[in-house]
Coordinates of C-alpha atoms in Angstrom, one line a residue:
M230 CA -45.9 21.1 -23.1
I231 CA -47.2 21.1 -26.4
V232 CA -50.7 19.8 -26.6
G233 CA -52.2 20.8 -29.9
V234 CA -50.8 21.0 -33.5
G235 CA -52.8 22.3 -36.5
Q236 CA -51.4 23.3 -40.1
T237 CA -53.1 23.9 -43.3
P238 CA -52.1 22.3 -46.5
Y239 CA -49.3 24.4 -48.1
E240 CA -49.9 25.4 -51.4
S241 CA -48.4 27.6 -54.1
S242 CA -51.3 30.1 -53.7
K243 CA -54.7 29.9 -51.7
P244 CA -56.8 32.4 -53.7
H245 CA -59.8 30.8 -52.2
Q246 CA -59.0 31.9 -48.7
S247 CA -58.2 35.2 -47.2
I248 CA -55.4 35.2 -44.3
P249 CA -58.0 35.2 -41.3
E250 CA -59.9 32.2 -43.0
M251 CA -56.3 30.5 -43.5
V252 CA -55.4 31.1 -40.0
L253 CA -58.8 29.9 -38.6
E254 CA -58.3 26.5 -40.3
A255 CA -55.1 26.1 -38.5
V256 CA -56.2 27.2 -35.2
E257 CA -59.3 25.2 -35.2
Q258 CA -57.3 22.2 -35.9
A259 CA -55.0 22.8 -33.2
L260 CA -57.8 23.4 -30.7
N261 CA -59.5 20.4 -31.9
D262 CA -56.2 18.3 -31.3
A263 CA -55.6 19.9 -28.0
R264 CA -59.4 19.1 -27.0
I265 CA -60.1 22.7 -25.5
P266 CA -62.3 25.5 -26.7
M267 CA -60.8 28.9 -27.2
E268 CA -62.3 30.2 -24.1
E269 CA -59.5 28.4 -22.3
I270 CA -56.8 29.8 -24.2
E271 CA -55.3 32.8 -22.0
S272 CA -52.9 34.5 -24.4
A273 CA -51.7 34.5 -28.2
V274 CA -48.6 35.1 -29.9
T275 CA -48.6 35.4 -33.6
A276 CA -45.7 35.5 -36.3
S277 CA -46.3 37.6 -39.4
V278 CA -44.4 40.3 -41.4
D279 CA -46.2 43.5 -42.5
L280 CA -44.4 43.8 -45.9
W281 CA -45.4 40.1 -46.9
D282 CA -48.9 40.8 -45.8
G283 CA -49.1 44.3 -47.5
R284 CA -50.5 45.9 -44.4
T285 CA -49.3 47.9 -41.4
A286 CA -49.6 45.8 -38.1
S287 CA -50.5 42.6 -40.1
N288 CA -51.6 40.7 -36.8
V289 CA -54.6 43.1 -36.3
Q290 CA -56.4 40.9 -39.3
V291 CA -56.3 37.8 -37.2
T292 CA -57.1 39.2 -33.8
E293 CA -60.4 37.7 -33.8
V294 CA -59.3 34.2 -35.2
V295 CA -56.7 33.8 -32.6
G296 CA -58.9 34.7 -29.8
A297 CA -57.0 37.7 -28.9
V298 CA -60.0 40.2 -28.3
M299 CA -60.0 41.3 -24.8
K300 CA -57.0 39.1 -24.4
P301 CA -53.4 39.6 -24.2
E302 CA -51.3 39.0 -27.6
A303 CA -47.7 39.5 -28.8
R304 CA -46.6 39.5 -32.4
V305 CA -43.1 38.4 -33.7
A306 CA -42.0 40.0 -36.7
G307 CA -39.9 37.1 -37.5
D308 CA -39.9 33.2 -37.7
G309 CA -42.8 31.3 -36.1
L310 CA -40.6 29.2 -34.0
L311 CA -39.2 32.2 -32.1
A312 CA -42.9 33.2 -31.5
A313 CA -43.4 29.8 -29.9
L314 CA -40.2 30.3 -27.6
H315 CA -41.6 33.6 -26.7
A316 CA -44.8 31.6 -25.6
A317 CA -42.9 29.1 -23.7
M318 CA -41.3 31.7 -21.7
T319 CA -44.3 33.2 -20.8
I320 CA -45.7 30.0 -19.3
L321 CA -42.5 29.5 -17.7
S322 CA -42.7 32.7 -16.1
G323 CA -46.0 32.0 -14.3
A324 CA -47.9 34.7 -16.7
Y325 CA -50.2 32.2 -18.5
A326 CA -51.1 28.3 -18.4
T327 CA -52.2 28.1 -22.0
V328 CA -50.9 30.0 -25.1
L329 CA -51.9 29.7 -28.7
V330 CA -49.1 30.1 -31.1
V331 CA -49.8 31.1 -34.7
A332 CA -47.6 31.8 -37.7
H333 CA -49.0 32.8 -41.3
C334 CA -47.7 33.9 -44.7
K335 CA -48.9 34.1 -48.2
M336 CA -45.8 34.4 -50.3
S337 CA -48.0 34.3 -53.5
E338 CA -49.4 37.9 -52.6
G339 CA -46.1 40.0 -53.2
D340 CA -42.5 40.0 -54.5
H341 CA -40.9 38.0 -51.7
W342 CA -37.3 39.1 -52.6
T343 CA -38.1 42.9 -53.2
C344 CA -39.5 43.0 -49.7
S345 CA -36.6 41.2 -48.2
N346 CA -34.7 44.1 -49.7
W347 CA -36.5 46.5 -47.1
A348 CA -34.7 44.4 -44.3
M349 CA -31.4 45.7 -45.3
D350 CA -29.6 48.8 -44.3
P351 CA -31.5 51.6 -46.2
I352 CA -28.3 53.9 -46.9
Y353 CA -25.7 51.2 -47.9
Q354 CA -27.4 47.9 -49.0
Q355 CA -30.8 48.8 -50.1
T356 CA -29.8 50.9 -52.9
L357 CA -27.4 48.0 -54.2
G358 CA -30.4 45.7 -54.3
L359 CA -29.0 43.4 -51.7
D360 CA -31.9 41.1 -50.4
F361 CA -32.4 37.6 -48.7
L362 CA -31.6 35.9 -52.3
S363 CA -28.5 37.8 -53.2
A364 CA -27.3 37.2 -49.6
A365 CA -27.5 33.4 -49.9
G366 CA -25.6 33.5 -53.0
L367 CA -22.7 35.1 -51.1
Q368 CA -23.1 32.6 -48.2
A369 CA -23.4 29.7 -50.8
R370 CA -20.2 30.7 -52.3
A371 CA -18.3 31.3 -48.9
Y372 CA -19.3 27.7 -47.7
R373 CA -18.4 26.1 -51.2
E374 CA -14.9 27.7 -51.0
R375 CA -14.1 27.0 -47.4
H376 CA -15.3 23.4 -47.2
G377 CA -15.9 22.0 -50.7
V378 CA -19.6 21.4 -50.0
G379 CA -21.0 22.5 -53.4
E380 CA -23.5 21.8 -56.1
A381 CA -23.6 18.1 -56.1
H382 CA -24.3 17.9 -52.4
W383 CA -27.0 20.9 -52.7
T384 CA -28.8 18.7 -55.6
R385 CA -28.6 15.9 -53.3
V386 CA -30.6 18.1 -50.6
V387 CA -33.1 19.1 -53.2
E388 CA -34.0 15.5 -54.3
K389 CA -34.2 14.2 -51.0
N390 CA -36.4 16.6 -49.6
R391 CA -38.9 17.2 -52.4
L392 CA -38.9 13.0 -52.5
N393 CA -39.9 13.4 -48.7
S394 CA -42.7 15.9 -49.5
L395 CA -44.3 13.5 -51.7
K396 CA -44.9 11.4 -48.4
N397 CA -46.4 14.3 -46.6
R398 CA -50.0 15.1 -47.4
L399 CA -49.8 18.8 -46.3
A400 CA -46.7 19.5 -48.2
R401 CA -46.9 21.9 -51.3
A402 CA -48.1 19.5 -54.4
G403 CA -45.3 19.5 -56.8
A404 CA -42.4 22.1 -57.3
D405 CA -41.9 24.8 -60.0
H406 CA -39.3 22.7 -61.6
A407 CA -38.4 19.2 -61.4
V408 CA -34.8 18.6 -60.4
G409 CA -34.1 17.0 -64.1
E410 CA -35.5 20.0 -66.1
A411 CA -33.0 22.1 -67.7
S412 CA -34.6 25.3 -66.5
A413 CA -34.0 24.3 -62.8
F414 CA -30.5 24.9 -63.3
S415 CA -30.8 28.6 -64.3
I416 CA -28.7 30.5 -62.0
V417 CA -30.7 33.0 -59.8
A418 CA -28.0 34.3 -57.4
D419 CA -24.5 32.7 -58.3
P420 CA -23.9 29.8 -57.7
L421 CA -27.6 29.2 -56.7
R422 CA -29.9 27.7 -59.2
I423 CA -33.7 28.0 -59.5
L424 CA -33.9 24.3 -57.7
D425 CA -31.6 25.2 -54.8
V426 CA -34.3 27.8 -53.8
A427 CA -37.5 26.9 -51.6
P428 CA -40.6 27.5 -53.7
L429 CA -43.2 30.0 -52.9
A430 CA -45.8 28.8 -50.7
D431 CA -48.9 29.8 -48.7
G432 CA -50.1 28.5 -45.3
A433 CA -50.5 28.8 -41.7
C434 CA -49.4 26.8 -38.5
A435 CA -50.8 26.9 -35.0
L436 CA -49.7 25.2 -31.8
V437 CA -51.3 25.2 -28.4
L438 CA -48.7 25.2 -25.2
A439 CA -49.6 24.7 -21.9
G440 CA -48.0 24.4 -18.6
T441 CA -46.9 21.0 -16.9
E442 CA -50.0 21.3 -14.5
R443 CA -52.2 22.6 -17.1
A444 CA -51.4 19.8 -19.6
R445 CA -52.3 17.2 -17.2
A446 CA -55.7 18.6 -16.9
V447 CA -56.6 19.1 -20.7
R448 CA -58.0 16.4 -22.2
S449 CA -55.4 15.9 -25.1
A450 CA -54.0 12.4 -24.8
R451 CA -50.7 13.0 -26.7
P452 CA -48.9 16.1 -24.9
V453 CA -45.3 16.7 -25.9
A454 CA -42.8 18.3 -23.8
L455 CA -40.7 20.9 -24.9
L456 CA -37.5 19.9 -23.2
G457 CA -35.0 22.9 -24.4
F458 CA -34.8 25.7 -26.4
G459 CA -32.3 28.7 -27.3
Y460 CA -32.0 31.7 -29.7
A461 CA -29.3 33.7 -31.0
S462 CA -28.6 36.4 -33.5
E463 CA -25.6 37.7 -35.5
A464 CA -24.5 41.1 -36.6
H465 CA -26.7 42.7 -39.4
Y466 CA -24.0 43.6 -42.0
L467 CA -22.9 40.6 -43.8
G468 CA -19.3 42.0 -44.0
D469 CA -19.4 41.7 -40.0
R470 CA -19.9 37.9 -40.0
D471 CA -18.2 34.7 -41.3
L472 CA -20.7 33.5 -43.5
A473 CA -19.3 30.0 -43.5
E474 CA -19.6 29.7 -39.8
P475 CA -23.2 29.8 -38.3
R476 CA -22.2 30.9 -35.0
A477 CA -25.7 32.3 -33.9
L478 CA -27.0 29.0 -34.7
A479 CA -24.1 27.0 -32.7
A480 CA -24.7 29.5 -29.9
A481 CA -28.8 28.9 -29.9
S482 CA -28.3 25.0 -30.2
R483 CA -25.7 24.8 -27.0
R484 CA -28.3 26.8 -25.1
A485 CA -31.2 24.4 -26.3
Y486 CA -29.1 21.1 -25.8
A487 CA -28.1 22.6 -22.2
M488 CA -31.5 22.9 -21.2
A489 CA -32.8 19.4 -22.7
E490 CA -29.6 17.8 -21.0
I491 CA -28.4 16.8 -24.3
T492 CA -24.5 16.0 -24.5
K493 CA -24.4 14.1 -28.0
P494 CA -27.2 15.5 -30.0
G495 CA -26.0 13.2 -33.0
R496 CA -27.0 10.0 -30.9
E497 CA -29.6 11.5 -28.6
L498 CA -31.8 13.0 -31.4
Q499 CA -33.8 10.7 -33.7
V500 CA -35.2 13.4 -36.1
V501 CA -34.1 17.1 -37.2
E502 CA -36.3 19.4 -38.8
C503 CA -34.4 22.4 -40.1
S504 CA -35.4 25.5 -42.0
E505 CA -33.5 25.3 -45.4
A506 CA -34.7 28.1 -47.5
F507 CA -31.8 27.4 -49.8
S508 CA -30.5 23.8 -50.2
Y509 CA -26.8 24.6 -49.2
Q510 CA -28.2 25.7 -45.7
E511 CA -29.2 22.1 -44.8
P512 CA -25.6 21.0 -44.6
L513 CA -24.3 24.3 -43.2
W514 CA -27.1 24.2 -40.5
L515 CA -26.3 20.6 -39.5
E516 CA -22.8 21.8 -38.8
G517 CA -24.1 24.8 -36.8
L518 CA -26.3 22.5 -34.8
G519 CA -23.4 20.4 -33.8
L520 CA -24.4 17.3 -35.6
C521 CA -20.9 17.1 -37.5
A522 CA -17.7 19.0 -37.6
P523 CA -17.4 21.9 -39.6
G524 CA -17.4 20.8 -43.4
G525 CA -19.0 17.5 -42.3
G526 CA -22.4 18.5 -43.7
G527 CA -21.6 17.0 -47.0
R528 CA -20.3 14.0 -45.8
L529 CA -23.8 13.4 -44.0
L530 CA -25.3 13.5 -47.2
D531 CA -22.9 11.1 -49.0
E532 CA -23.2 8.7 -46.3
G533 CA -27.2 8.6 -46.5
V534 CA -27.3 9.7 -42.7
T535 CA -29.8 12.4 -43.3
A536 CA -32.1 10.2 -45.6
L537 CA -35.6 9.3 -44.5
G538 CA -34.1 5.8 -43.7
G539 CA -30.9 6.9 -42.3
R540 CA -29.4 7.2 -38.9
L541 CA -30.6 10.6 -38.3
P542 CA -33.3 11.6 -40.9
V543 CA -33.5 15.3 -41.7
N544 CA -36.7 17.0 -42.8
P545 CA -38.7 13.8 -43.3
S546 CA -41.5 16.4 -43.9
G547 CA -39.8 17.8 -46.9
G548 CA -38.7 21.1 -44.9
M549 CA -39.0 24.4 -46.9
L550 CA -37.7 22.8 -50.1
G551 CA -40.9 20.9 -50.0
G552 CA -43.0 23.8 -49.9
S553 CA -43.1 25.5 -46.3
P554 CA -43.5 29.6 -46.5
F555 CA -41.1 31.8 -44.8
I556 CA -42.4 32.8 -41.3
V557 CA -44.4 29.8 -40.9
A558 CA -41.4 27.6 -41.3
G559 CA -39.9 27.3 -38.0
L560 CA -43.2 26.8 -36.5
A561 CA -44.2 24.1 -39.1
R562 CA -40.6 22.6 -38.3
L563 CA -41.8 22.4 -34.5
A564 CA -45.1 20.9 -35.5
E565 CA -43.5 18.0 -37.5
A566 CA -41.1 17.4 -34.6
V567 CA -44.1 17.3 -32.4
L568 CA -45.9 14.8 -34.8
Q569 CA -42.7 12.6 -34.9
V570 CA -42.7 12.2 -31.2
R571 CA -46.3 11.4 -31.1
G572 CA -45.9 9.0 -33.9
D573 CA -48.4 10.7 -35.9
A574 CA -46.4 12.0 -39.0
D575 CA -48.4 9.7 -41.4
G576 CA -46.3 8.6 -44.3
H577 CA -43.2 10.2 -43.3
Q578 CA -43.0 8.7 -39.9
V579 CA -39.5 7.8 -38.5
G580 CA -39.5 4.6 -36.2
G581 CA -38.5 5.1 -32.5
V582 CA -38.6 8.8 -32.3
R583 CA -38.1 9.9 -28.7
R584 CA -36.5 13.3 -29.1
A585 CA -36.9 15.5 -32.1
L586 CA -35.2 19.0 -32.9
A587 CA -36.7 21.7 -34.7
H588 CA -35.0 24.7 -36.1
G589 CA -36.2 28.1 -37.5
S590 CA -34.2 31.0 -38.9
Y591 CA -34.8 34.5 -40.2
G592 CA -33.1 37.2 -41.8
P593 CA -30.2 37.6 -44.7
A594 CA -28.0 34.3 -44.6
G595 CA -29.2 33.1 -41.3
Q596 CA -28.8 36.2 -39.2
H597 CA -31.5 34.9 -36.5
H598 CA -31.6 31.3 -35.3
S599 CA -34.1 29.6 -33.1
V600 CA -33.8 25.6 -31.7
A601 CA -36.2 23.8 -29.8
V602 CA -35.8 19.8 -28.6
V603 CA -39.2 18.0 -27.9
G604 CA -39.6 14.7 -26.4
A605 CA -42.1 12.2 -25.2

């Protein structure tokens, strides 16, 4: 069960806050939302990446503020949703009854793409300059050539998610470039343009997870069940993968649906929050999630299915294009899915949400994928 949610506002930079101060803001919100003190948290799971924080063992700087002094703590050097799944497994194993999950990232403090170059093979790929941005360009081209889902669809994703973000008080206020500006169409990794890339953002997100018995005992009046989850990873080398077919995402979603006893996700889900670091990824990830046939992601956009008032709204919070940082993105998607089920999503609430899906991704061209289904 998820009994507490906390998020900082997501901003282009937070010079007024250090990373521990930023994390503490989210943690205090989550604990207050769960109505439990830090003393009742038995373990913590954090998500951060050393290179982007500019320090070795980046979790050490937040040990105190996540309550991990003299308590167990684990760190996931990747997306925050995977950290939440790790926490859920420790609860299901019986090791802990309450776990705090936290993800943070200050993208403003470093050169994001240069850092991601270090995730590539040091012998053959780093020296070529391959990074997450150039890898995305290769995937976008492969997807467009395979299924014909191209720039017009990608622009529609950007417009939808940025408009949605204006309804979300926590989303980053404004983007680097408006869709109508000529500079927004400058190529950054052919065929991707500036507008196709999620803007830099700083922020933190925290959730409190509890076992079923413990959730009944806490004072939180609005626990949300984690009905199912799954994780899968693809090969590291891009040349060993079919970039237009997200097989790891398909495997992760099948596991999540099986655990949640979902057989028709397009009908049984009311909201999807997916991590679209690049505009083309939203329709591609929807295909991997089994919400349409391969190549059908563009048609969902054309028919308005994924719009805020559509049959299956996707990223009503604004998603990553609306300003969620890397690393935090997947956990923020889970937080937003929980808020939708609770009916607490403020100006971007979707009506009648019983089940919602959250998706997180990390690595070049979506190498790793996590999927979670939550419900009342």
